[in-house]
PDB file of C-alpha atoms in Angstrom:
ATOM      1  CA  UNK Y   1      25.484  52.752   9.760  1.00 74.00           C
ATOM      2  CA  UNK Y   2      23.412  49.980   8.768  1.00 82.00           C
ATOM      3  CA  UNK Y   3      24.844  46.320  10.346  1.00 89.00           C
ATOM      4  CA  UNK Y   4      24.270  43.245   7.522  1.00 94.00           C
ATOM      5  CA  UNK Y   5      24.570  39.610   8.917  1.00 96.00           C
ATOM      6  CA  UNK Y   6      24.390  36.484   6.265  1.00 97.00           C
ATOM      7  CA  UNK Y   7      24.654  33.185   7.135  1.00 97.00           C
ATOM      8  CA  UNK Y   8      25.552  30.257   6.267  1.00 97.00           C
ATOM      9  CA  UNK Y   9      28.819  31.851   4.745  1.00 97.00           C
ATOM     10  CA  UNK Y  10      29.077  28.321   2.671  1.00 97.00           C
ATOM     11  CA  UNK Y  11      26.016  25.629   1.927  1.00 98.00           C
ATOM     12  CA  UNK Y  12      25.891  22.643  -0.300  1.00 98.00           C
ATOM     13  CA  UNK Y  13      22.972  21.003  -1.696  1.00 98.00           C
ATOM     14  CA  UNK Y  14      22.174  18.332  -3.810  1.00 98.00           C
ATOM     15  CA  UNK Y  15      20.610  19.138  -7.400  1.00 98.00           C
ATOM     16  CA  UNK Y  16      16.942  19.606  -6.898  1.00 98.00           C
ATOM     17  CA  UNK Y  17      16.657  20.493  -3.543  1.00 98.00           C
ATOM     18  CA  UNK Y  18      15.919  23.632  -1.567  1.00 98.00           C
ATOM     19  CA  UNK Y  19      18.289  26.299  -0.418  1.00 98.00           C
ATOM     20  CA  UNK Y  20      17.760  29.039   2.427  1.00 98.00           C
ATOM     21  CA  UNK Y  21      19.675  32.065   2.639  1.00 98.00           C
ATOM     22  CA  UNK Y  22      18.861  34.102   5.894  1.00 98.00           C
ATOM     23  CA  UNK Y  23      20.140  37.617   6.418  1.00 98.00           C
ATOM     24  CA  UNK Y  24      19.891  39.956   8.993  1.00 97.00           C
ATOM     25  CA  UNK Y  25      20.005  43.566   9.397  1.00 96.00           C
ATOM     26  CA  UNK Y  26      20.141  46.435  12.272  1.00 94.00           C
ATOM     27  CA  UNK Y  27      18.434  49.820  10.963  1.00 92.00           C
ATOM     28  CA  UNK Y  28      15.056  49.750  11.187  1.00 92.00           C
ATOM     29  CA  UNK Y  29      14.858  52.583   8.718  1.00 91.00           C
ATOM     30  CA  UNK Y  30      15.919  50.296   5.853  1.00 92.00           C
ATOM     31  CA  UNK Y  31      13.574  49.682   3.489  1.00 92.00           C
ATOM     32  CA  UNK Y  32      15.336  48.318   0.437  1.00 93.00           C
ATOM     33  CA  UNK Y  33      16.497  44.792   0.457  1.00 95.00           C
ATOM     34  CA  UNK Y  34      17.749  43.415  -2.886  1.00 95.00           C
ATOM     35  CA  UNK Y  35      20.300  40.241  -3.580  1.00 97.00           C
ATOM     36  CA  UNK Y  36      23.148  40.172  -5.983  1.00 97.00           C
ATOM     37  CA  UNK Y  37      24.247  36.310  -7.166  1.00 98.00           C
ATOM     38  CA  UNK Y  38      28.024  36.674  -8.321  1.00 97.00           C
ATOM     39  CA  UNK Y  39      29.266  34.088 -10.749  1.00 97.00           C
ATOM     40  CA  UNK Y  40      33.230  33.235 -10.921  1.00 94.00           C
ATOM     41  CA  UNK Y  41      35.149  35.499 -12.543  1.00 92.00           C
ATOM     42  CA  UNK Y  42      31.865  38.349 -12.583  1.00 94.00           C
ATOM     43  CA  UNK Y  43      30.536  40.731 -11.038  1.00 95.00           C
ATOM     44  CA  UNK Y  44      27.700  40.532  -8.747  1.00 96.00           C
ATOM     45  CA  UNK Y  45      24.393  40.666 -10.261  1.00 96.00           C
ATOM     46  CA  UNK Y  46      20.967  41.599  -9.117  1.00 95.00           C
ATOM     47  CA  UNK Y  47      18.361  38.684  -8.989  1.00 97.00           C
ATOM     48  CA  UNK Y  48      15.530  39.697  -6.827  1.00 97.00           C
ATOM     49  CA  UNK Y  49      14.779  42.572  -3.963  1.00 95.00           C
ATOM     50  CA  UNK Y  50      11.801  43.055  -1.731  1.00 94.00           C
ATOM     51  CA  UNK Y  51      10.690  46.630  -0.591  1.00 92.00           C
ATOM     52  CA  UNK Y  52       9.568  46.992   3.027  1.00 88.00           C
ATOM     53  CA  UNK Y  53       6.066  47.658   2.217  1.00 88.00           C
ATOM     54  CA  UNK Y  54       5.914  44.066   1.061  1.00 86.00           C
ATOM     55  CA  UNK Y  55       6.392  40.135   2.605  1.00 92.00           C
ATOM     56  CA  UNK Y  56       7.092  37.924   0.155  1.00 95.00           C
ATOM     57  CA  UNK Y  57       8.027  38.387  -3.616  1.00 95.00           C
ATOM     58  CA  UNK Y  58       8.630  35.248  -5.970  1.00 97.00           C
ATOM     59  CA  UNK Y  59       9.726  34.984  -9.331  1.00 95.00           C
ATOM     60  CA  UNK Y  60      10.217  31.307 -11.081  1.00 96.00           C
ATOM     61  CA  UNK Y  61      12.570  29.248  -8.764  1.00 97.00           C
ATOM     62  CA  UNK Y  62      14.030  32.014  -6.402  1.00 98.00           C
ATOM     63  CA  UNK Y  63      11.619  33.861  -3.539  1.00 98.00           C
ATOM     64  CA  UNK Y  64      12.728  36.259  -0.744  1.00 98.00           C
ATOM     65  CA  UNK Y  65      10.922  36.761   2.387  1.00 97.00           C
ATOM     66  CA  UNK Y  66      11.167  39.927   4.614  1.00 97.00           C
ATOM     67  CA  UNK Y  67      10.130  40.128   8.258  1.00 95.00           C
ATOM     68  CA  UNK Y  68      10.399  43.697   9.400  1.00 94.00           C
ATOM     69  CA  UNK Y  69       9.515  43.410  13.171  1.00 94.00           C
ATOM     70  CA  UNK Y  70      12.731  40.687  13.434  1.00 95.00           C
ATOM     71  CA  UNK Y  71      14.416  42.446  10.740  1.00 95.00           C
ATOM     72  CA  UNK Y  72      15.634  39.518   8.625  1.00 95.00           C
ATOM     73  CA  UNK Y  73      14.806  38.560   5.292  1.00 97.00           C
ATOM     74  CA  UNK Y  74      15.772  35.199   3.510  1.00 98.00           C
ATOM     75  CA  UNK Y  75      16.324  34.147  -0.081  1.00 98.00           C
ATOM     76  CA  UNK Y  76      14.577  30.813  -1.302  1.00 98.00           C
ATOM     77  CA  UNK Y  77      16.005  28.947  -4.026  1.00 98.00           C
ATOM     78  CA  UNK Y  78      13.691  25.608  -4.487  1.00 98.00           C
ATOM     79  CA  UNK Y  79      14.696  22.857  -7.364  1.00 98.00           C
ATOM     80  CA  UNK Y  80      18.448  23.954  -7.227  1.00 98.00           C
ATOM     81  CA  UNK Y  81      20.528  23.297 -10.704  1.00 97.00           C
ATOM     82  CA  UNK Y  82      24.173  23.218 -11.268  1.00 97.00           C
ATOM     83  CA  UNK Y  83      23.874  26.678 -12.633  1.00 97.00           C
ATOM     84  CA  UNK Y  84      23.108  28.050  -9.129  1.00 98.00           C
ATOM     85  CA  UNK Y  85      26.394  27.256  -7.533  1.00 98.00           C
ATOM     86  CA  UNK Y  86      27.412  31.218  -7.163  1.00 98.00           C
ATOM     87  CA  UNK Y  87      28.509  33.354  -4.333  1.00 98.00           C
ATOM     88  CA  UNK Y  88      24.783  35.140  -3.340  1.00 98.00           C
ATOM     89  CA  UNK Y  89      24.778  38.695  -1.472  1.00 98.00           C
ATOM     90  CA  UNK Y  90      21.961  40.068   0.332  1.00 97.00           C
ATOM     91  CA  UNK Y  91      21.719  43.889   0.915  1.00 95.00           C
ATOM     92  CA  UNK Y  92      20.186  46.435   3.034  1.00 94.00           C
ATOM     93  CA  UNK Y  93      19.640  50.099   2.296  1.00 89.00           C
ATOM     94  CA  UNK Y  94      17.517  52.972   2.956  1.00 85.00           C
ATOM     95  CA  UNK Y  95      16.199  54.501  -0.752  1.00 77.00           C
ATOM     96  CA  UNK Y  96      18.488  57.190  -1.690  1.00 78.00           C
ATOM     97  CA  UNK Y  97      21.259  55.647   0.556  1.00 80.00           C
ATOM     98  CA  UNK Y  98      24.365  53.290   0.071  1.00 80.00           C
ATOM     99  CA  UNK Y  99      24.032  49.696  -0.062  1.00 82.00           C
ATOM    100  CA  UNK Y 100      25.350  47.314   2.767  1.00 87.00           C
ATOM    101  CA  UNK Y 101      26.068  44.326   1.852  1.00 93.00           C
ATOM    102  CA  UNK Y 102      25.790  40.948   3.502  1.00 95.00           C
ATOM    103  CA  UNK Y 103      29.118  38.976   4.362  1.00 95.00           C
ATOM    104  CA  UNK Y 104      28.032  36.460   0.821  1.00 97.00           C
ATOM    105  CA  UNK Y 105      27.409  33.047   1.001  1.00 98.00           C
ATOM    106  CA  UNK Y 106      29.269  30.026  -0.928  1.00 97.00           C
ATOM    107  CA  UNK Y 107      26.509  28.037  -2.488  1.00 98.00           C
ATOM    108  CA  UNK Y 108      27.445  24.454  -4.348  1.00 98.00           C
ATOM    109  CA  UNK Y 109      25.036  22.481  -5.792  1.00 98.00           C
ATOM    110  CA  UNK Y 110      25.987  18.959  -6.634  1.00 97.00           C
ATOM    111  CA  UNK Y 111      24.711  17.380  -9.129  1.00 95.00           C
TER     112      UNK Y 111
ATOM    113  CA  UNK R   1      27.730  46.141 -25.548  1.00 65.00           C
ATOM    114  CA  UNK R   2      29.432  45.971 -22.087  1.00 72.00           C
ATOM    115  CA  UNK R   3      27.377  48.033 -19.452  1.00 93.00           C
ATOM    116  CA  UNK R   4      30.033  48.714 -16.988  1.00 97.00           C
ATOM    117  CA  UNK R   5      33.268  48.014 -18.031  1.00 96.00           C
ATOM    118  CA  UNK R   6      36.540  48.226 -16.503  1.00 97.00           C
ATOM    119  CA  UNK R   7      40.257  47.591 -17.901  1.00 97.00           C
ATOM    120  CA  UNK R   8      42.542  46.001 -16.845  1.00 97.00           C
ATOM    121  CA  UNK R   9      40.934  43.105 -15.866  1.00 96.00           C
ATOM    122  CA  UNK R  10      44.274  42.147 -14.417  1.00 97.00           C
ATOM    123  CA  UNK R  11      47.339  43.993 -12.523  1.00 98.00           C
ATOM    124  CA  UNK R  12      50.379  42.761 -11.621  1.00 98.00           C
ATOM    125  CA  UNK R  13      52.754  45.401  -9.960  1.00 97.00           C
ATOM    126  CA  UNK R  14      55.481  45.926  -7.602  1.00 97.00           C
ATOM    127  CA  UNK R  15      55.114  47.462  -3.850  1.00 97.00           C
ATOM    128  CA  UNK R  16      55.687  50.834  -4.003  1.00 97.00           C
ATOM    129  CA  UNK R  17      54.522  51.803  -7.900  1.00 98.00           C
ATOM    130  CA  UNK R  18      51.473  53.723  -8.674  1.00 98.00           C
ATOM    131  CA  UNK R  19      49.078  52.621 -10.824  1.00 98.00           C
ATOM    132  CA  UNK R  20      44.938  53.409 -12.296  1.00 98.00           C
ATOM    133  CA  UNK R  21      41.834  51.340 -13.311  1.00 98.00           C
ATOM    134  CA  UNK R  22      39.601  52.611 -15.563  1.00 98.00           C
ATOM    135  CA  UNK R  23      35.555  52.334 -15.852  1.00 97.00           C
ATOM    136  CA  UNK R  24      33.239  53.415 -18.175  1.00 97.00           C
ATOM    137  CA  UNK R  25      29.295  52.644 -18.068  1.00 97.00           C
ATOM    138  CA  UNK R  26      27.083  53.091 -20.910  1.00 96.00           C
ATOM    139  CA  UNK R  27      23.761  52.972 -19.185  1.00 96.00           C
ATOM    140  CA  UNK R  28      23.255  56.974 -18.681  1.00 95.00           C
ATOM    141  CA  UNK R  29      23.096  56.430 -14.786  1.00 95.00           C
ATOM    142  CA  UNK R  30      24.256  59.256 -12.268  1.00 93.00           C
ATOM    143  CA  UNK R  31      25.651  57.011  -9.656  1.00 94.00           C
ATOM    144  CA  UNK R  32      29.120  54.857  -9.777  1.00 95.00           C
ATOM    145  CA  UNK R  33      30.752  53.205  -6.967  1.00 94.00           C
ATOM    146  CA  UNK R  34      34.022  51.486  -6.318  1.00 95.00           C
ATOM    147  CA  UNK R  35      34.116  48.343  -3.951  1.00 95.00           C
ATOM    148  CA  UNK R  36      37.033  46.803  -2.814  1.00 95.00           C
ATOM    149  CA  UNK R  37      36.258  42.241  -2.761  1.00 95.00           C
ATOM    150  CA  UNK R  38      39.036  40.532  -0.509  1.00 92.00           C
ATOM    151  CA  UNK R  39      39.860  37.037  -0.496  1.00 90.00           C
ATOM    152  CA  UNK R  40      36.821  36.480   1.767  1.00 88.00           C
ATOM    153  CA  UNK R  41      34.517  37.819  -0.667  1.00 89.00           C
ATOM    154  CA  UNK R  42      33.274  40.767   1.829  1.00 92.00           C
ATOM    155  CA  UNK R  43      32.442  43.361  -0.836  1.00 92.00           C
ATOM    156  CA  UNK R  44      33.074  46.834   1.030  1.00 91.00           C
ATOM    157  CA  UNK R  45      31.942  50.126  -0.915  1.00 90.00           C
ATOM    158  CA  UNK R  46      34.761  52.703  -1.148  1.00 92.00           C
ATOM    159  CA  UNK R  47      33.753  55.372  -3.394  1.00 91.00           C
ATOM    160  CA  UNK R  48      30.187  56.608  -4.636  1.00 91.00           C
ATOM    161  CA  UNK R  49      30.003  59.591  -7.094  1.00 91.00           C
ATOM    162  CA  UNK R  50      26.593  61.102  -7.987  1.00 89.00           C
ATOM    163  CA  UNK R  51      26.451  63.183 -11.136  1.00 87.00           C
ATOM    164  CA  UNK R  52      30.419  63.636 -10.666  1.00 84.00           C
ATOM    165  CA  UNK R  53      30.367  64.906  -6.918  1.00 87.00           C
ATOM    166  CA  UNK R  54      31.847  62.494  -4.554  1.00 86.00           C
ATOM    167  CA  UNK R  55      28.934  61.019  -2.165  1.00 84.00           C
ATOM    168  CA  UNK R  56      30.514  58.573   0.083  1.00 77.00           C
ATOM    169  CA  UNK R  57      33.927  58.113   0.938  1.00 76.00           C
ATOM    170  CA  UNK R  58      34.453  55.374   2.877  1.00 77.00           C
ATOM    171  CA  UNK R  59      37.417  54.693   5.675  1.00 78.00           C
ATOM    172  CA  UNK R  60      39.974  54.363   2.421  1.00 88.00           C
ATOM    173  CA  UNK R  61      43.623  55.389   3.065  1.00 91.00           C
ATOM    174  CA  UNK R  62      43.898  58.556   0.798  1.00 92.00           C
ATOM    175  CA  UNK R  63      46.478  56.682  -1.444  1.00 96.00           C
ATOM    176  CA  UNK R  64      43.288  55.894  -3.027  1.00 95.00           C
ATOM    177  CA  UNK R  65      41.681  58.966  -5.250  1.00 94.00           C
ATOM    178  CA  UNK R  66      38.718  58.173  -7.228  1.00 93.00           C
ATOM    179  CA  UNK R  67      38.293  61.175 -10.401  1.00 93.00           C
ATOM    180  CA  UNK R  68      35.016  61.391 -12.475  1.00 93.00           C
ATOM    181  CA  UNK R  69      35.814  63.372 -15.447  1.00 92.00           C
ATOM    182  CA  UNK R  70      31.853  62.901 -16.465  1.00 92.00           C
ATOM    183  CA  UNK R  71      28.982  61.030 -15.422  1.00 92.00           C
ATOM    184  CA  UNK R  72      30.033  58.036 -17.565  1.00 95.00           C
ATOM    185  CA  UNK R  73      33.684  57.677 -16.254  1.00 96.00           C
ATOM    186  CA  UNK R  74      34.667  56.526 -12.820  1.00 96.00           C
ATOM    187  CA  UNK R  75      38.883  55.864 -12.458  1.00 96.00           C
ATOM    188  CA  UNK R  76      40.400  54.514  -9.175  1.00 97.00           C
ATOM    189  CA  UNK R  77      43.764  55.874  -9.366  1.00 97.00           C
ATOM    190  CA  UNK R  78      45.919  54.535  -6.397  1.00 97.00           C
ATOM    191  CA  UNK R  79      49.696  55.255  -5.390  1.00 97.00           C
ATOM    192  CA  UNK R  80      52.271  53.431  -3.443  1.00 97.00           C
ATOM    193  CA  UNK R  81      50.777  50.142  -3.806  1.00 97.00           C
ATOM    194  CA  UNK R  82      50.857  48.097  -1.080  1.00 97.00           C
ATOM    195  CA  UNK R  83      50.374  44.307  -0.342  1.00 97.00           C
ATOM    196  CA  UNK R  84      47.486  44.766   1.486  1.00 95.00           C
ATOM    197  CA  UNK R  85      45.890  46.339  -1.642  1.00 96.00           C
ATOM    198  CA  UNK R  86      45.438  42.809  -3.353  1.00 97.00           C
ATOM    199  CA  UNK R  87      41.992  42.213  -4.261  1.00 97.00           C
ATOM    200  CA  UNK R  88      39.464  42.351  -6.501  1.00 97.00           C
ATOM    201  CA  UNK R  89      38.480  46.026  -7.283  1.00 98.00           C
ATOM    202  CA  UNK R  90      34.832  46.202  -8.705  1.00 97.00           C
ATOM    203  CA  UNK R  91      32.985  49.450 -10.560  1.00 97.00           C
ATOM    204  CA  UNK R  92      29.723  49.913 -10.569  1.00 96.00           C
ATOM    205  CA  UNK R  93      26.424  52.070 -11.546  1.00 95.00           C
ATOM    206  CA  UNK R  94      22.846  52.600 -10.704  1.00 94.00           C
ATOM    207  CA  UNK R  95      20.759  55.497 -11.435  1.00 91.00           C
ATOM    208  CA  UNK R  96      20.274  56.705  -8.119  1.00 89.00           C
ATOM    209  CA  UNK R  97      22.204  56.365  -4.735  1.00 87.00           C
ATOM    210  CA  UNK R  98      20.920  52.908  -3.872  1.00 84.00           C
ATOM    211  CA  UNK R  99      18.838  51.846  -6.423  1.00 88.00           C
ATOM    212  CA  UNK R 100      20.040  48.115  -8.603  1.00 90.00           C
ATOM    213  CA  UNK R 101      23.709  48.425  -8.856  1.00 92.00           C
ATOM    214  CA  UNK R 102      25.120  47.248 -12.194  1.00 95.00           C
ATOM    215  CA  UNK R 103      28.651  45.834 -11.739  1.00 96.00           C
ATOM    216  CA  UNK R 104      31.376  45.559 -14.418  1.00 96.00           C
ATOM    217  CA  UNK R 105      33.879  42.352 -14.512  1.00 96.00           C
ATOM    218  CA  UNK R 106      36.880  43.322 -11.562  1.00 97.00           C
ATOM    219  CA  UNK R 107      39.780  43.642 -11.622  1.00 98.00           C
ATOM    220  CA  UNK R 108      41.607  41.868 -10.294  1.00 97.00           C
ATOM    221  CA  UNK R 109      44.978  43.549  -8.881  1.00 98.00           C
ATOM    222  CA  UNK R 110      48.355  41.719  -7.127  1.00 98.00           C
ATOM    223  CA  UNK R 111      50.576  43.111  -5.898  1.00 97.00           C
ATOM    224  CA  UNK R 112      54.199  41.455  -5.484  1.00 97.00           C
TER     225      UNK R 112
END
């Protein structure tokens, strides 16, 4: 099955500055890569993905980035607020298959 | 209204005693899962259903049986609790194997 790799597992950041999420996966059939941001006491919650037929995708303050020949795709999160501080997941899949899901990372942002 | 809920929220019960979580989704999806979220946070899939057939079961001990009465309904029921069982158990749905997940709240279970 598919292998998911996420690092950092924790990060901290001051308000207003840039955070980098990098994942990495080992099927090269997967084509499917979304990430879930899970807020205490919640349950995950999707926030972006990125199909393999596509590089980058953006939306307000959070980007993803997908490099299929290295197989690892990053999440972007630029002017970081207090709000952000969450546990993020990134996933792999093939369409039509299970999700794998990344190891989650910690991320603070102090204000 | 609450997309995928579960109840309880939280369980507190002895070694040994069986017990069940409920979870219900609203959203007309096919899919529902169970994952299992230890104290690390690793968030490991244990059950998918897919218009009530079971779809993936996962390396689970079979003290755990997952029952879909209907599409909407997904209950964990699991006996002889165990220590090791302590985490947060999480339901969710998506319309098709793989597609966005929609989780409910956890629950969170303990057992003592």
């Amino acid at each position: 099955g598919e292998n998911v790799e996420q690092h950092p597992s924790t990060l901290s950041v001051q308000e207003g500055d840039s955070a980098v999420i990098k994942c990495t996966y080992s099927d090269s059939a997967s084509n499917y890569f979304p990430w879930y941001k899970q807020e205490l006491g919640k349950g995950p919650q999707l926030i972006i993905d990125i199909r393999s037929n596509v590089g980058e995708k953006k939306d307000q303050r959070i980007a993803v980035t997908l490099n299929k020949t290295a197989k690892h795709f990053s999440l972007h999160i630029t002017e970081t607020q207090p709000e952000d501080s969450a546990v993020y997941f990134c996933a792999a899949t093939v369409t039509g298959n299970q999700f794998y899901f990344g190891t989650g990372t910690s991320l603070t942002v102090i204000p | 209204d609450t997309a995928v809920s579960q109840t309880p929220k939280y369980l507190v019960t002895q070694m040994g005693n069986d017990k069940s979580i409920k979870c219900e989704q609203n959203l007309g999806h096919d899919t529902m899962y169970w994952y299992k979220q230890d104290s690390k946070k690793f968030l490991k899939i244990m059950f998918s259903y897919n218009n009530k057939e079971l779809i993936i079961n996962e390396t689970v001990p079979n003290r755990f049986s997952p029952k879909s009465p209907d599409k909407a309904h997904l209950n964990l029921h699991i006996n002889s609790l165990e220590l090791g069982d302590s985490a947060v158990y999480f339901c969710a749905s998506s319309n098709a194997p793989g597609a966005e997940a929609f989780f409910g709240q956890g629950t969170r279970l303990t057992v003592v």
